[in-house]
Coordinates of C-alpha atoms in Angstrom, one line a residue:
Chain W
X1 CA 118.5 -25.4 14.9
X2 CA 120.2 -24.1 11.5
X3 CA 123.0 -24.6 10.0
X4 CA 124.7 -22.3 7.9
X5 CA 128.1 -22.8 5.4
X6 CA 130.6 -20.3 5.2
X7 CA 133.3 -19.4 2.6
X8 CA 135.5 -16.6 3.9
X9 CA 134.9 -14.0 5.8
X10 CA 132.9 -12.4 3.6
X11 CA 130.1 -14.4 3.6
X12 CA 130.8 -14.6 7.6
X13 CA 129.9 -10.8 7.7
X14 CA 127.0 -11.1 5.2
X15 CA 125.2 -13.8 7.7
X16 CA 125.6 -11.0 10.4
X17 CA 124.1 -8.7 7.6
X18 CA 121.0 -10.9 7.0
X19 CA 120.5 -12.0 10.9
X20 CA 120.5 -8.1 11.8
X21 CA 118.0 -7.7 9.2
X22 CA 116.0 -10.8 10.3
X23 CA 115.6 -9.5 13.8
X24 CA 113.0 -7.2 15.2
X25 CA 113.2 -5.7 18.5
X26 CA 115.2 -7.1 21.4
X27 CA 117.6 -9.9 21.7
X28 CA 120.5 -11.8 22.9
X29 CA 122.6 -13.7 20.8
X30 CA 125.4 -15.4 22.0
X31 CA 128.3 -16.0 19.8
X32 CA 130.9 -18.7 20.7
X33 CA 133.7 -20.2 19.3
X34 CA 137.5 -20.3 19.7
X35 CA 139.5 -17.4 18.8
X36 CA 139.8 -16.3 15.1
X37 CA 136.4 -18.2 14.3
X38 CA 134.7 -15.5 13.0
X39 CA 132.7 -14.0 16.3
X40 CA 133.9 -10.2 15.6
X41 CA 133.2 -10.7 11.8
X42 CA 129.9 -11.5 12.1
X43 CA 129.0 -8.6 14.6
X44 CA 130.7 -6.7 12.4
X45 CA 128.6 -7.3 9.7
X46 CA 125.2 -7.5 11.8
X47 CA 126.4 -3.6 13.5
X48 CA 127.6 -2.3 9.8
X49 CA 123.6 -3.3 9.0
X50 CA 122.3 -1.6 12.2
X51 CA 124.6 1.7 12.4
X52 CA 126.1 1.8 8.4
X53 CA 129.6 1.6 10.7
X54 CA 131.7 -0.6 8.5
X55 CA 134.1 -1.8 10.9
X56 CA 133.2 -1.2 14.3
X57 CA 135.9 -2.0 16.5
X58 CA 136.6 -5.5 18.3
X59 CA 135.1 -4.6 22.2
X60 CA 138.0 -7.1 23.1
X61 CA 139.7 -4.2 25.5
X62 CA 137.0 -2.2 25.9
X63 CA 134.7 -5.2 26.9
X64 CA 131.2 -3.3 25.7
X65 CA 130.5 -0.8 22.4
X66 CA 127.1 1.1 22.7
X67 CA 126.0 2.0 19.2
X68 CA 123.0 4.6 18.2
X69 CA 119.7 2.4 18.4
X70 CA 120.0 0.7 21.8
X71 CA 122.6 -1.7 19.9
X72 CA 125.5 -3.1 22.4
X73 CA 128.6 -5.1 21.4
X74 CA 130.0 -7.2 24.4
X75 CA 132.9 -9.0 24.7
X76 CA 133.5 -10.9 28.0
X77 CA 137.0 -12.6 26.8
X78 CA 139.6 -10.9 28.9
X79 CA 137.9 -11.7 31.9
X80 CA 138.3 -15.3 33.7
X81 CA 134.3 -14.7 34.8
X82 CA 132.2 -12.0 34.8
X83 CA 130.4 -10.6 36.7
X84 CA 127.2 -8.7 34.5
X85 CA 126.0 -6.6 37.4
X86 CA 129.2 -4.4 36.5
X87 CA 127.9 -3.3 33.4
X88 CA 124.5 -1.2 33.1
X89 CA 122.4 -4.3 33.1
X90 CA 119.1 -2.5 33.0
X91 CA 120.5 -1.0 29.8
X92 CA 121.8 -4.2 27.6
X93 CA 118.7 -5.8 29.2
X94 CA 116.6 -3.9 28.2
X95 CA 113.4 -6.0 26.5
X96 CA 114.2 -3.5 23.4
X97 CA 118.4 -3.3 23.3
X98 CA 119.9 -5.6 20.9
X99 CA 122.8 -7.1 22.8
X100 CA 125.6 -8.9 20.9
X101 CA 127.7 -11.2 23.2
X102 CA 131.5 -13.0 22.6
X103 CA 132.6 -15.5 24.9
X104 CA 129.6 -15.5 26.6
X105 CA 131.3 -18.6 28.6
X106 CA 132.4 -16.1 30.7
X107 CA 129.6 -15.5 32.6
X108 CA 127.6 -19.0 31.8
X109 CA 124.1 -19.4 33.3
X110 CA 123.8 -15.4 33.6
X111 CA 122.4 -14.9 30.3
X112 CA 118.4 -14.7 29.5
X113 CA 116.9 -17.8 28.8
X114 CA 115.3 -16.7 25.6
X115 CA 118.5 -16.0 23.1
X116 CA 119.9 -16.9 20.1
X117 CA 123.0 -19.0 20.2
X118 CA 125.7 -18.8 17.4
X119 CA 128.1 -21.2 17.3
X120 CA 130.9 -20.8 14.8
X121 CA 133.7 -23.7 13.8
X122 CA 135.6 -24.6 11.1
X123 CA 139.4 -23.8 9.7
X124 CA 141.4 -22.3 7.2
X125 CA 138.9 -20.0 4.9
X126 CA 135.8 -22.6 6.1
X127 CA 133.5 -22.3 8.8
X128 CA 130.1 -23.4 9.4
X129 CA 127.6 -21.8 11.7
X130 CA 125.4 -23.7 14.1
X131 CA 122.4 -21.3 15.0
X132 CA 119.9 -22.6 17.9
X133 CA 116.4 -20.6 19.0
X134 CA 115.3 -20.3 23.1
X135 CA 111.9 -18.5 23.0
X136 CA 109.7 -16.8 20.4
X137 CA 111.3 -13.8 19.6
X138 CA 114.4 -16.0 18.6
X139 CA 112.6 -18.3 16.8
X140 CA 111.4 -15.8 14.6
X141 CA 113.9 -14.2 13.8
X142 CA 115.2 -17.9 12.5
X143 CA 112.6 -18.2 10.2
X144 CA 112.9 -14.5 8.8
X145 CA 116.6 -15.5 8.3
X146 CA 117.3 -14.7 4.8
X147 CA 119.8 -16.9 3.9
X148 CA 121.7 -17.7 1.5
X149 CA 121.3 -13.8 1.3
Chain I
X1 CA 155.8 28.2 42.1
X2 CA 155.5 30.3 39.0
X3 CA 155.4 27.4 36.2
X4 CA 151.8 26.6 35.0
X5 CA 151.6 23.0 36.5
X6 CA 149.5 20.7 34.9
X7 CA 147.7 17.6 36.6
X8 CA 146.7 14.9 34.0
X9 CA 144.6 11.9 34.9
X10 CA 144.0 8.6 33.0
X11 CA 141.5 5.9 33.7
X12 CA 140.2 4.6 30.5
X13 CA 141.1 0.9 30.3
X14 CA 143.1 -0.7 32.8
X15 CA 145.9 1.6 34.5
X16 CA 145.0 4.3 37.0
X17 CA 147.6 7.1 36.6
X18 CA 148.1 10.6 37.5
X19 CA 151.0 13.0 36.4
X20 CA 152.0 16.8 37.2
X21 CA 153.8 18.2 34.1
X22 CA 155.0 21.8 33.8
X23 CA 154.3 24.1 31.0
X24 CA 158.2 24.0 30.7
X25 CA 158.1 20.7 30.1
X26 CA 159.7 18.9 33.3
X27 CA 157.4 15.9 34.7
X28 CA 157.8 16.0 38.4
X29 CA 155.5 13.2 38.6
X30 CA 154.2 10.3 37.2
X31 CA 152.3 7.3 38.3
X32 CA 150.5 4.0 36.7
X33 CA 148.9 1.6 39.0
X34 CA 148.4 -1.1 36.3
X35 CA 145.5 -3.5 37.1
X36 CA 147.4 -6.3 35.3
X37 CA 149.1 -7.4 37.8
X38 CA 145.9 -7.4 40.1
X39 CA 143.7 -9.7 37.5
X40 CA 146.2 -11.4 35.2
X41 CA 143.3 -10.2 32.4
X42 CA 144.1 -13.1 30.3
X43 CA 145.7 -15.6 32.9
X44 CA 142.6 -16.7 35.1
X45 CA 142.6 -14.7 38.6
X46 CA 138.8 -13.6 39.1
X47 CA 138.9 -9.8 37.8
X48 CA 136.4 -7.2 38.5
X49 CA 135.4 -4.5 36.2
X50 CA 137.7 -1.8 35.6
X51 CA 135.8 0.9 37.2
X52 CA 135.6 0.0 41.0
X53 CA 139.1 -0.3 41.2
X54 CA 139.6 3.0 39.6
X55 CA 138.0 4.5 42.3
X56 CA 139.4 2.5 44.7
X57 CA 142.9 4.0 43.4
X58 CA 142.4 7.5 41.9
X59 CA 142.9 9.2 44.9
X60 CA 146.2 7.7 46.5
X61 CA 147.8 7.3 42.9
X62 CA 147.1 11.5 42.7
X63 CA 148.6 11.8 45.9
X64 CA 151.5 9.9 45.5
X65 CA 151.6 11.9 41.8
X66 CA 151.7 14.7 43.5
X67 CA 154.4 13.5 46.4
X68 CA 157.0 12.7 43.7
X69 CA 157.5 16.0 42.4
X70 CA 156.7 17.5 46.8
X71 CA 153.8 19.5 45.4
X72 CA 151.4 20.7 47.1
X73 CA 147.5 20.4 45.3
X74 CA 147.1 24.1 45.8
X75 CA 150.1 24.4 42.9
X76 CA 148.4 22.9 40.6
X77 CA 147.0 25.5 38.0
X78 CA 145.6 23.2 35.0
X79 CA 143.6 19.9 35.3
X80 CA 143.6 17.3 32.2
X81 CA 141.7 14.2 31.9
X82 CA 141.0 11.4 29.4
X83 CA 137.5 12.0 27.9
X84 CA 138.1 8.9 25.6
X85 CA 138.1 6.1 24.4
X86 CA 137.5 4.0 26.7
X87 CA 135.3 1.7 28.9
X88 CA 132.2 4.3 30.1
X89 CA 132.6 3.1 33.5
X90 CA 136.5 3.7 33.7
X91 CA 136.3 6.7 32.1
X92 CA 134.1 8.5 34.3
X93 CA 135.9 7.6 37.7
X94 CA 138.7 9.6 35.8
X95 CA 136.6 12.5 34.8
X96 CA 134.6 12.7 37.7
X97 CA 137.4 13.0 39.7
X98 CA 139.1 15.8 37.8
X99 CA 136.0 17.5 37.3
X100 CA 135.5 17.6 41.2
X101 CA 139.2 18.6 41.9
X102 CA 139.5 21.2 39.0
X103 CA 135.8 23.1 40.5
X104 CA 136.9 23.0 44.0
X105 CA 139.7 24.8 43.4
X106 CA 138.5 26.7 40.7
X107 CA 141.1 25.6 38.1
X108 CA 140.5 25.2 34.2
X109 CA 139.9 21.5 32.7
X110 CA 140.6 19.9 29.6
X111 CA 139.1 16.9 28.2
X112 CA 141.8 15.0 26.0
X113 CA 141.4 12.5 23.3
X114 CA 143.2 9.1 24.9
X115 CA 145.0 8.0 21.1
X116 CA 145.7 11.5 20.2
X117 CA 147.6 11.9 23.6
X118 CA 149.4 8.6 23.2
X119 CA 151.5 10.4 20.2
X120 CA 151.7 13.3 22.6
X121 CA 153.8 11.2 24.8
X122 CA 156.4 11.6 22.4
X123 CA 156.2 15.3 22.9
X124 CA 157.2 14.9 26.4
X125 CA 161.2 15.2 25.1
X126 CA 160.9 16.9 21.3
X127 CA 159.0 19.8 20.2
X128 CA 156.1 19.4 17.8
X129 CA 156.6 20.0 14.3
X130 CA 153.0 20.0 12.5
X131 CA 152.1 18.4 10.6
X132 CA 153.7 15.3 12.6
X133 CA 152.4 11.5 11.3
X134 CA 151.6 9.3 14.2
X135 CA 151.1 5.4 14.5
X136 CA 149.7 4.9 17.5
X137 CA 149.5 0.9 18.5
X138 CA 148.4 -0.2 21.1
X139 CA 145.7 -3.3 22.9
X140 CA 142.4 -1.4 22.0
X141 CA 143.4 0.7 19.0
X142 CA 145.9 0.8 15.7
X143 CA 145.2 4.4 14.3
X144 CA 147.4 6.6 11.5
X145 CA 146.9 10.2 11.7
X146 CA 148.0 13.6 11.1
X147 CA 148.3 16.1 13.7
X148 CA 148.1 19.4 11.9
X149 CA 148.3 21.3 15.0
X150 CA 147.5 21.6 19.0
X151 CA 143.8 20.7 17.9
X152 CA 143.6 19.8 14.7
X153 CA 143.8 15.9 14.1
X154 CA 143.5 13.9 10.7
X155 CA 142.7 10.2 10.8
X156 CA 144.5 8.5 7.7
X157 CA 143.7 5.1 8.4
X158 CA 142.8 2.2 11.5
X159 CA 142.5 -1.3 12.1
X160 CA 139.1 -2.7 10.4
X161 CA 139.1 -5.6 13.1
X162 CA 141.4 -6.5 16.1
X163 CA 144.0 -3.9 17.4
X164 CA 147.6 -4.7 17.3
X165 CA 148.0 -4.9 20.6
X166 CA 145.0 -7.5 20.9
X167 CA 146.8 -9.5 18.0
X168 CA 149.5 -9.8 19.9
X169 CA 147.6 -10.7 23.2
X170 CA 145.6 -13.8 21.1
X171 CA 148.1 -15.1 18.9
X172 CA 150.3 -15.0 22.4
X173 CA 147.6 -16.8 24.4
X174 CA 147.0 -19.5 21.3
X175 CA 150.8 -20.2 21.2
X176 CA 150.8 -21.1 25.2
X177 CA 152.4 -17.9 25.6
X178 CA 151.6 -15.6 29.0
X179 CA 150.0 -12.1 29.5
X180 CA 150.5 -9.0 28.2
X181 CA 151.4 -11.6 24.9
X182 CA 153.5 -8.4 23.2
X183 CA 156.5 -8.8 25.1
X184 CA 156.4 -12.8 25.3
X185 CA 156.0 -12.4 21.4
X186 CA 159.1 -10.7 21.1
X187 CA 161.2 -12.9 23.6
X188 CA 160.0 -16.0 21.8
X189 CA 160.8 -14.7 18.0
X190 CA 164.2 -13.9 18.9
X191 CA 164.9 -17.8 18.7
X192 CA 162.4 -18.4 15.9
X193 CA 163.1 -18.2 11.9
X194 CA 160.2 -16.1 10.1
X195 CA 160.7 -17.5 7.2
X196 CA 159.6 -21.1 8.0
X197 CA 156.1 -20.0 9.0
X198 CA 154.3 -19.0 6.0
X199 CA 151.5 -16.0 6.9
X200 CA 149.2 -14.0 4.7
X201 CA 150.7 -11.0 3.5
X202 CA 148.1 -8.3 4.2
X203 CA 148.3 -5.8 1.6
X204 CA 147.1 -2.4 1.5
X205 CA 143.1 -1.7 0.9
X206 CA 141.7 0.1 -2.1
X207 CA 142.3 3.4 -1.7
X208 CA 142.4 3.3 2.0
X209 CA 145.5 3.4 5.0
X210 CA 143.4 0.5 7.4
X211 CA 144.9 -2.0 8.7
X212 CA 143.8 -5.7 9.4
X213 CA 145.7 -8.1 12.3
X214 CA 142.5 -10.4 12.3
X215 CA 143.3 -13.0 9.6
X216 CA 146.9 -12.9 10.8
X217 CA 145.8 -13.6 14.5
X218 CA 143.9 -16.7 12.9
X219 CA 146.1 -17.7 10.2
X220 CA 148.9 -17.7 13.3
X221 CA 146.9 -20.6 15.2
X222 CA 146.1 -22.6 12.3
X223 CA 149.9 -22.8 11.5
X224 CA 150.1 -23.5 15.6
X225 CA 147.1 -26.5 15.0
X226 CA 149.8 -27.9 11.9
X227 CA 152.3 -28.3 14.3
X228 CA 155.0 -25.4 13.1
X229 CA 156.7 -24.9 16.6
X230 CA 155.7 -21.5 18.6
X231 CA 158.9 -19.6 18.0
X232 CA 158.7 -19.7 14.0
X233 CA 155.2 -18.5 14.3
X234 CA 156.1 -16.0 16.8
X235 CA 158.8 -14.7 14.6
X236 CA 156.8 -14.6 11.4
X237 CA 153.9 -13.1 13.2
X238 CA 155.8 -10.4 14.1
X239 CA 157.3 -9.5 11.1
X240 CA 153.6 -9.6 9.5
X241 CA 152.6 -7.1 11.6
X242 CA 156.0 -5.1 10.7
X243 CA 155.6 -4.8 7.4
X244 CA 151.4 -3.8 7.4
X245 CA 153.0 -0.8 9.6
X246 CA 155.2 0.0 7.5
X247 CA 153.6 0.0 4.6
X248 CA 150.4 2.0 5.7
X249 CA 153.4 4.4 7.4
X250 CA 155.6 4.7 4.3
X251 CA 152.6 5.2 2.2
X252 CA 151.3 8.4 4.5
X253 CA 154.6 9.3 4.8
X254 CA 154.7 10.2 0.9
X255 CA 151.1 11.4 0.9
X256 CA 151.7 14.1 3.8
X257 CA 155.4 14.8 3.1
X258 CA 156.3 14.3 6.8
X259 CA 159.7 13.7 7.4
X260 CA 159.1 12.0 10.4
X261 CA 157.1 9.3 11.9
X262 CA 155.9 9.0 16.4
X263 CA 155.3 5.5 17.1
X264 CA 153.3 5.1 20.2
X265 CA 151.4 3.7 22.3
X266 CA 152.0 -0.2 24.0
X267 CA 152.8 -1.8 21.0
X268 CA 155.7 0.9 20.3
X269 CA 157.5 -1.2 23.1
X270 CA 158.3 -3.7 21.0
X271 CA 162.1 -3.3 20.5
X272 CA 161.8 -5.1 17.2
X273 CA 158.9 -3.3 15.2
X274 CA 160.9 0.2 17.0
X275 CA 164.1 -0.9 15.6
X276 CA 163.0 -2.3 12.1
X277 CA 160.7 0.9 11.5
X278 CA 163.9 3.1 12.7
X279 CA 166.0 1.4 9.7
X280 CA 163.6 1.6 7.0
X281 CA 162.9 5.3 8.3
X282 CA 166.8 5.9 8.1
X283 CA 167.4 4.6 4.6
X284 CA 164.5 7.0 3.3
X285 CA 166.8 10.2 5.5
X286 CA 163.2 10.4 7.8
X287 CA 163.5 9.7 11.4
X288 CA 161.4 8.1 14.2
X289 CA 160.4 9.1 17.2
X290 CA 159.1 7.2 20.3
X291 CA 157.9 8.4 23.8
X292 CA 160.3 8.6 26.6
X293 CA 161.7 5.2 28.1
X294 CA 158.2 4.1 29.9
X295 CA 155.5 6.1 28.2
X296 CA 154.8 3.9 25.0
X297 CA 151.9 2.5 27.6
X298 CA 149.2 3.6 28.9
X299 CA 150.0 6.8 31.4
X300 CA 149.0 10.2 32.7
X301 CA 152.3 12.2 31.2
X302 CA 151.0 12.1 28.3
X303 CA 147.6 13.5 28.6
X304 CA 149.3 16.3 30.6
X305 CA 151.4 16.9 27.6
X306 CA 148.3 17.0 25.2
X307 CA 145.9 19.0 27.9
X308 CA 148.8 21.8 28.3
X309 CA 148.8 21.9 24.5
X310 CA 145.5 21.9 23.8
X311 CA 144.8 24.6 26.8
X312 CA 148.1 27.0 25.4
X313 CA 145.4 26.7 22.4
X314 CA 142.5 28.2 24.0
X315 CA 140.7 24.7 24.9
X316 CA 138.4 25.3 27.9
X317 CA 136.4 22.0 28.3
X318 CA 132.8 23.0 30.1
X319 CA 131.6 21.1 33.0
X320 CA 129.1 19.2 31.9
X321 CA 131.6 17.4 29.6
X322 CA 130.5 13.2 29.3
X323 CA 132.7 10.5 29.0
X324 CA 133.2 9.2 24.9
X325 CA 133.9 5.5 24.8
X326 CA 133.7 5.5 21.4
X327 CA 134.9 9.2 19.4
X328 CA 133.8 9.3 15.7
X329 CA 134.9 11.3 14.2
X330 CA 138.5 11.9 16.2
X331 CA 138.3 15.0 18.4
X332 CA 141.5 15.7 19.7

């Protein structure tokens, strides 16, 4: 497990930065924390890294972004539980798609068992940023992490 | 029937809706079966997926469309559809749909651009005058842009982060508040006093129009955390959000020369932001305009309105058109 200090959301985004640079091939990484925690700012950062889109849109209404690269932005918190076999799960599955997940709670014990898990706290311009490993490809990317960037 | 009648369909987020709309501008019909009510998004009930219950509803909500106005489906002459933005699955229901009804019957199809047609909607009662500004506000998007003609769209600036419409859904849900949060925002600020609830001022980006309702939509629950009471925050909340329109507005306003500003889509309903953007448009001679009573939300009117345009254009959309949950750069 690491864990990570944040100033702002700045350096929020630039740990999404480094962690999309740190991974290689496919993953999930679950992001939790309550609202305003910095879940969409670090996704953000990690899909501006990916895709050069600076501010790709929060998937809060639209529930999943596909982005160039087999890249894939989900965000399960309008639903009370949800039910993954309604997206294209052979898609975000896929052992090379990178799949970005917010409020993962929502559909708790679906998820692969190898995953990174992010979990942001903290208040006012302070957050810190708990990041645990399940599995190899996971744990690499860990020790690649680049951090502070 | 010698009118040109237009049948627009709309399935990209959570309302199914059909409309007929003739090329002289009467809607004889218009339906939205909202999914809201079904799955309480925010409130708990177990939802599904947008897209099954699309399908479940796209051919009775034509049909009822279609009773409204007593037309037959052999008097439609024009299909429109929603090509985007929008949740892939939801979309497709839509534009399969039209697809198949618009071949059978060997009709043209256009493919419309979901934001662009939300300023549309206010089209359905004045005449365009390009180049027209629009705002459009809404749950899944907070986009400034010029519409220089039928086709021809100019994005000026949109949210970095959260939509408008989702700030007001969060910061609603954080202050106890039910779903959708816009409207329980704006009941709730009537009895509250903005000026006890201290929120960032968001001011404009370097040389940019974007907006940004993140930090507000935390900043909002952290005052909520040091106890100010719900109402002051909802009050100060919403004028936040107020004056970042503005301000981006006013701004293009004097960039583009437009006398005149559409405010649209779900968060135009806000009788506040409507009436406070009205009076600083006023005192600067420039006038609003919002969609007919009803149409700020999602519907199929306006993508009727923006597929007769566009097809009065020349737009022909082919049949192997896809579904584009996400347009960059905006096509209209």
């Amino acid at each position: 497990m690491r864990r990570i200090e944040l100033e702002g959301p700045d350096e929020t985004r630039a740990l999404g930065q480094a962690l999309a640079r740190a991974v290689k091939g496919g993953l999930c990484i679950l992001l939790r924390g309550e609202l305003g925690a910095g879940k969409t700012t670090l996704c953000q950062g990690f899909i501006e890294d990916r895709t050069a889109i600076a501010y790709a849109p929060s998937p809060t209404f639209t529930l999943l972004q596909a982005y160039p690269g087999g890249l894939y932005h989900l965000d399960l918190y309008r639903l009370a539980h949800a039910d993954l076999r309604e997206f294209d799960m052979e898609e975000i599955f896929a052992p090379d798609a990178l799949l970005l997940v917010e409020w993962p709670e929502r559909a708790e014990g679906e998820w692969p068992p190898e995953r990174l898990e992010i979990r942001l706290t903290g208040e006012g311009n302070y957050r810190v940023a708990e990041l645990a490993a399940e599995g190899p490809a996971a744990e690499q990317a860990l020790e690649r992490l680049g951090w502070p960037a | 029937m010698n009118d040109l009648l237009c049948l627009g369909i709309e399935t990209s987020c959570d309302e199914t809706a059909a409309a007929v709309l003739g090329r002289d501008g009467r809607l004889l019909g218009s339906v939205v079966a909202s999914q809201i009510d079904l799955h309480e998004a925010f409130g708990g009930v177990v939802p599904e997926v947008a897209a099954r219950r699309h399908l479940e509803r796209i051919g009775p909500v034509v049909r009822e469309a279609l009773a409204q106005g007593g037309i037959r489906s052999e008097d439609i002459g024009l299909v429109a559809v929603t090509r985007g933005p929008g949740l892939a699955g939801a979309l497709m229901v839509g534009l399969s749909w039209a697809k198949a009804f618009a071949f059978a019957r060997g009709l043209p199809l256009v493919g419309v651009n979901h934001v662009v047609a939300h300023a549309h909607a206010a089209y359905l009662h004045t005449a365009p005058r390009y180049p027209d500004l629009a705002l459009v506000a809404s749950g899944g998007h907070t986009d400034l842009f010029l519409l220089e003609g039928p086709r021809e769209v100019r994005v000026l600036g949109r949210s970095r982060d959260d939509a408008a419409g989702e700030a007001f859904d969060k910061v609603a849900r954080s202050l106890g508040l039910g779903y959708p949060g816009g409207p329980a925002i704006e009941r709730l600020a009537q009895q509250g006093d903005p000026g006890r609830a201290p929120l960032p001022r968001v001011g404009l980006f370097r040389d940019s129009l974007d907006f940004s309702f993140s930090g507000l939509k935390t900043a909002a629950q952290t005052l909520r955390r040091q106890g100010l009471v719900p109402q002051d925050i909802a009050a100060a909340f919403q004028a936040a959000v107020f004056d970042q329109l503005w301000e981006r507005s006013a701004l293009a306003l004097r960039q583009t020369g437009c006398r005149r500003l559409i405010f649209a889509g779900g968060v135009s309903a806000n009788g506040y932001l409507r009436e406070r953007l009205g009076d600083a448009l006023r005192r600067q001679g420039l006038a609003l305009l919002v969609p007919p009573m009803g149409h700020s939300t999602d519907n199929a009117a306006m993508i009727a309105r923006l597929g007769l345009t566009m097809y009065e254009a020349g737009e022909r959309s082919p049949w192997d058109m896809g579904a584009e949950p996400v347009i960059h750069p905006f096509k209209p």
